[in-house]
Amino acid sequence: MDRRKQGDWTHTQRVLVTLLLLAQVFGCERTLPREAEARQEIEPVAWIQLDSTLLAVEEVINGLDQPRDISFGPDGSIWISEVTGQLIRSDPETGEKKVVFSVPDLFHERARGLLSAELHPDFESDPFVYFHYTYEREEMGSRLVRYRYDGETLVDPVVIEDPLPGGSGHSGSKLMIGPDRKLWLATGDASIGEKAQDWDDLNGKILRYNLDGTIPSDNPASGEPIWSVGHRNIQGITHDGERIFASEHGPSSDDEVNRIHKGANYGWPDVHGFCDNEDEQDYCASTDVTEPIHAFTPVVAAAGLGWYDHGAIPEWRSSLLLTSLRIQTLRVVSLEPGTETVSNVSIYLQQKVGRIRDLLVGMDGDVYLMTSNTDWYQHARADIHDPSLTVHGDKIFRLRPLDTHDPSERPKGVPLWKEDRIPLYLGDSPVTNSASDRERLYQVHCSSCHGTEGEGLDGMAPSLVKSPIVNGAVPDLLRSLLEGVDSSSAGEFEMAMPVFSHLDNEEVAAIASFVRMELAGQESGSTEAQVEAIRNEGSQSCQK
């Protein structure tokens, strides 16, 4: 199959890229400023009380700049990749950090840069590090490269896949060494949904390689790395020793958790989440779409994913641990043993430490969580009702189960956090058109792109305060909410406007009213009747 639509690369070209990378490699290990002396005992910042288990929440590493993902080294160290291109090796017992390497030929801008790093499973004898990162040549692209760690820095780059076509966003991605000792790479659709269904394109896929970069003989198509198709923007991938699971960003609805099967199609862009409306059901019947095991609506910006089956936290056994950027939570997705049936979803750390991007599960049952507050707006709202409460900087926290299960033995003077039983976006009462409800809905659905004050994000999402659509006729604003704005119509901004037609009329009206009145200073907002009229307008147009 001719999947390299941006031009075939010859062996000579691959060698040239490898030589270019070699020319830019230099020893760059340096010690970062230590923000704390060696810590023999780490004072917890909080406790989490489960049914019977008490968890200490400990800050073990701080001072990170736009971290993207984390991996364990064989000595218990944590290797941290920052989207700016830095690879850092850190000791979670002392908090000491060393920059091991800076990726050359890297293009960094917000969500683009060093997207994922993974260590070889036999790192002590085969000290290889795998990178997936974006670069800019004539147009945006990304590459998969393997380096060797010489004890000080990374050397001897070998290009595995280049070019992986890129786009303005949705580059993914996540690397994982699977239970089959293969290298798995999850990619995004490069903000072009049709790519996800194209078997001649590597975007919107899960790819699978041998550890030496060759193609496994048992992949679905001979000589091709594609394992599954129909993915929008995967952010997490994990396994339980046998099964593969992945977490995926939805547009404005249906963040997904999927069980990954060989050769399966997960439906994007024609199916969002489950096959639960008429158009999706017809498509699923004709295309054999694999549905998710769970979906989140509204979206939570599902990110890092890990499997937990350790006796140290018995309440979380047989569970997927899922971090989220929006609403800022750790979710425990419990499965019926031996099945993909979700029996319960528990929520922890909601709005406590900021955006949580990645996690690790230690051999001793400890859980490490990495925040992601500096890669978008350089801070995260700690409370959607109070814009003055923000979390700055990025850290790694450890959830450590204590030896005692007796709550009465919990040390005093440290806050106790329990399970968050109701997600913030649900609330305790029906939606009204009150100012507080209008703000709550805006912060949940819109602020991650347009900012907490509607200020926008340069080059990515427009300011709403000065927007001609916001300040113009109400029907135009409602159409943009209900129908979205695709990337080809977004003008100077790279991000498309997702569709919010899944929201109720009163929710759409409340968001439109907040944007017009509280942000743009207009005297009037929107009503449910106006939203209903725009819905009917779209329905009648489809019937013609």
PDB file of C-alpha atoms in Angstrom, residues 229-232 234 244-251 253-261 264-268 270-277 280 284 288-297 302 305 320 322 333 335 339-342:
ATOM      1  CA  VAL A 229      -7.825   2.435  12.623  1.00  0.00           C
ATOM      2  CA  GLY A 230     -10.540   5.023  13.301  1.00  0.00           C
ATOM      3  CA  HIS A 231      -8.907   6.931  16.175  1.00  0.00           C
ATOM      4  CA  ARG A 232      -9.201  10.696  16.755  1.00  0.00           C
ATOM      5  CA  ILE A 234      -5.150   8.912  21.536  1.00  0.00           C
ATOM      6  CA  ILE A 244      -4.381  -3.554  25.187  1.00  0.00           C
ATOM      7  CA  PHE A 245      -6.417  -0.496  26.226  1.00  0.00           C
ATOM      8  CA  ALA A 246      -6.295   3.104  24.973  1.00  0.00           C
ATOM      9  CA  SER A 247      -7.815   6.458  25.977  1.00  0.00           C
ATOM     10  CA  GLU A 248      -8.869   8.951  23.344  1.00  0.00           C
ATOM     11  CA  HIS A 249     -10.006  12.575  23.128  1.00  0.00           C
ATOM     12  CA  GLY A 250     -13.470  13.149  21.703  1.00  0.00           C
ATOM     13  CA  PRO A 251     -14.505  16.454  20.071  1.00  0.00           C
ATOM     14  CA  SER A 253     -18.604  14.562  23.551  1.00  0.00           C
ATOM     15  CA  ASP A 254     -17.504  10.962  23.891  1.00  0.00           C
ATOM     16  CA  ASP A 255     -14.000  10.757  25.228  1.00  0.00           C
ATOM     17  CA  GLU A 256     -13.359   7.037  24.821  1.00  0.00           C
ATOM     18  CA  VAL A 257     -11.708   4.159  26.638  1.00  0.00           C
ATOM     19  CA  ASN A 258     -11.177   1.340  24.135  1.00  0.00           C
ATOM     20  CA  ARG A 259     -10.074  -2.271  24.209  1.00  0.00           C
ATOM     21  CA  ILE A 260      -7.740  -2.512  21.220  1.00  0.00           C
ATOM     22  CA  HIS A 261      -8.159  -5.458  18.841  1.00  0.00           C
ATOM     23  CA  ALA A 264     -10.346  -3.221  14.361  1.00  0.00           C
ATOM     24  CA  ASN A 265     -12.054   0.005  13.257  1.00  0.00           C
ATOM     25  CA  TYR A 266     -13.081   2.400  16.056  1.00  0.00           C
ATOM     26  CA  GLY A 267     -15.301   4.569  13.882  1.00  0.00           C
ATOM     27  CA  TRP A 268     -13.856   8.085  13.897  1.00  0.00           C
ATOM     28  CA  ASP A 270     -18.238   8.825  11.492  1.00  0.00           C
ATOM     29  CA  VAL A 271     -18.905   7.510  14.999  1.00  0.00           C
ATOM     30  CA  HIS A 272     -18.436   9.402  18.258  1.00  0.00           C
ATOM     31  CA  GLY A 273     -18.360   6.961  21.159  1.00  0.00           C
ATOM     32  CA  PHE A 274     -21.080   4.331  20.967  1.00  0.00           C
ATOM     33  CA  CYS A 275     -23.252   3.594  17.939  1.00  0.00           C
ATOM     34  CA  ASP A 276     -26.183   5.335  19.597  1.00  0.00           C
ATOM     35  CA  ASN A 277     -27.902   7.436  16.949  1.00  0.00           C
ATOM     36  CA  GLU A 280     -24.031   5.915  13.582  1.00  0.00           C
ATOM     37  CA  CYS A 284     -21.642   0.618  12.400  1.00  0.00           C
ATOM     38  CA  ASP A 288     -18.195  -3.377  11.696  1.00  0.00           C
ATOM     39  CA  VAL A 289     -17.152  -0.687  14.165  1.00  0.00           C
ATOM     40  CA  THR A 290     -15.706  -1.659  17.546  1.00  0.00           C
ATOM     41  CA  GLU A 291     -17.431   0.398  20.256  1.00  0.00           C
ATOM     42  CA  PRO A 292     -15.625   1.732  23.341  1.00  0.00           C
ATOM     43  CA  ILE A 293     -15.911   0.027  26.689  1.00  0.00           C
ATOM     44  CA  HIS A 294     -16.718   3.445  28.189  1.00  0.00           C
ATOM     45  CA  ALA A 295     -17.318   7.007  26.985  1.00  0.00           C
ATOM     46  CA  PHE A 296     -17.409  10.344  28.815  1.00  0.00           C
ATOM     47  CA  THR A 297     -19.852  13.101  27.839  1.00  0.00           C
ATOM     48  CA  ALA A 302      -8.941  11.738  28.869  1.00  0.00           C
ATOM     49  CA  LEU A 305      -3.974   5.375  31.225  1.00  0.00           C
ATOM     50  CA  LEU A 320      -7.981   1.166  34.609  1.00  0.00           C
ATOM     51  CA  LEU A 322      -7.381   7.326  33.842  1.00  0.00           C
ATOM     52  CA  VAL A 333     -12.567   2.690  35.841  1.00  0.00           C
ATOM     53  CA  LEU A 335     -13.920  -3.700  35.254  1.00  0.00           C
ATOM     54  CA  THR A 339     -14.221  -8.776  31.068  1.00  0.00           C
ATOM     55  CA  GLU A 340     -14.380  -5.336  29.462  1.00  0.00           C
ATOM     56  CA  THR A 341     -17.595  -4.512  31.327  1.00  0.00           C
ATOM     57  CA  VAL A 342     -17.245  -1.320  33.363  1.00  0.00           C
TER      58      VAL A 342
END
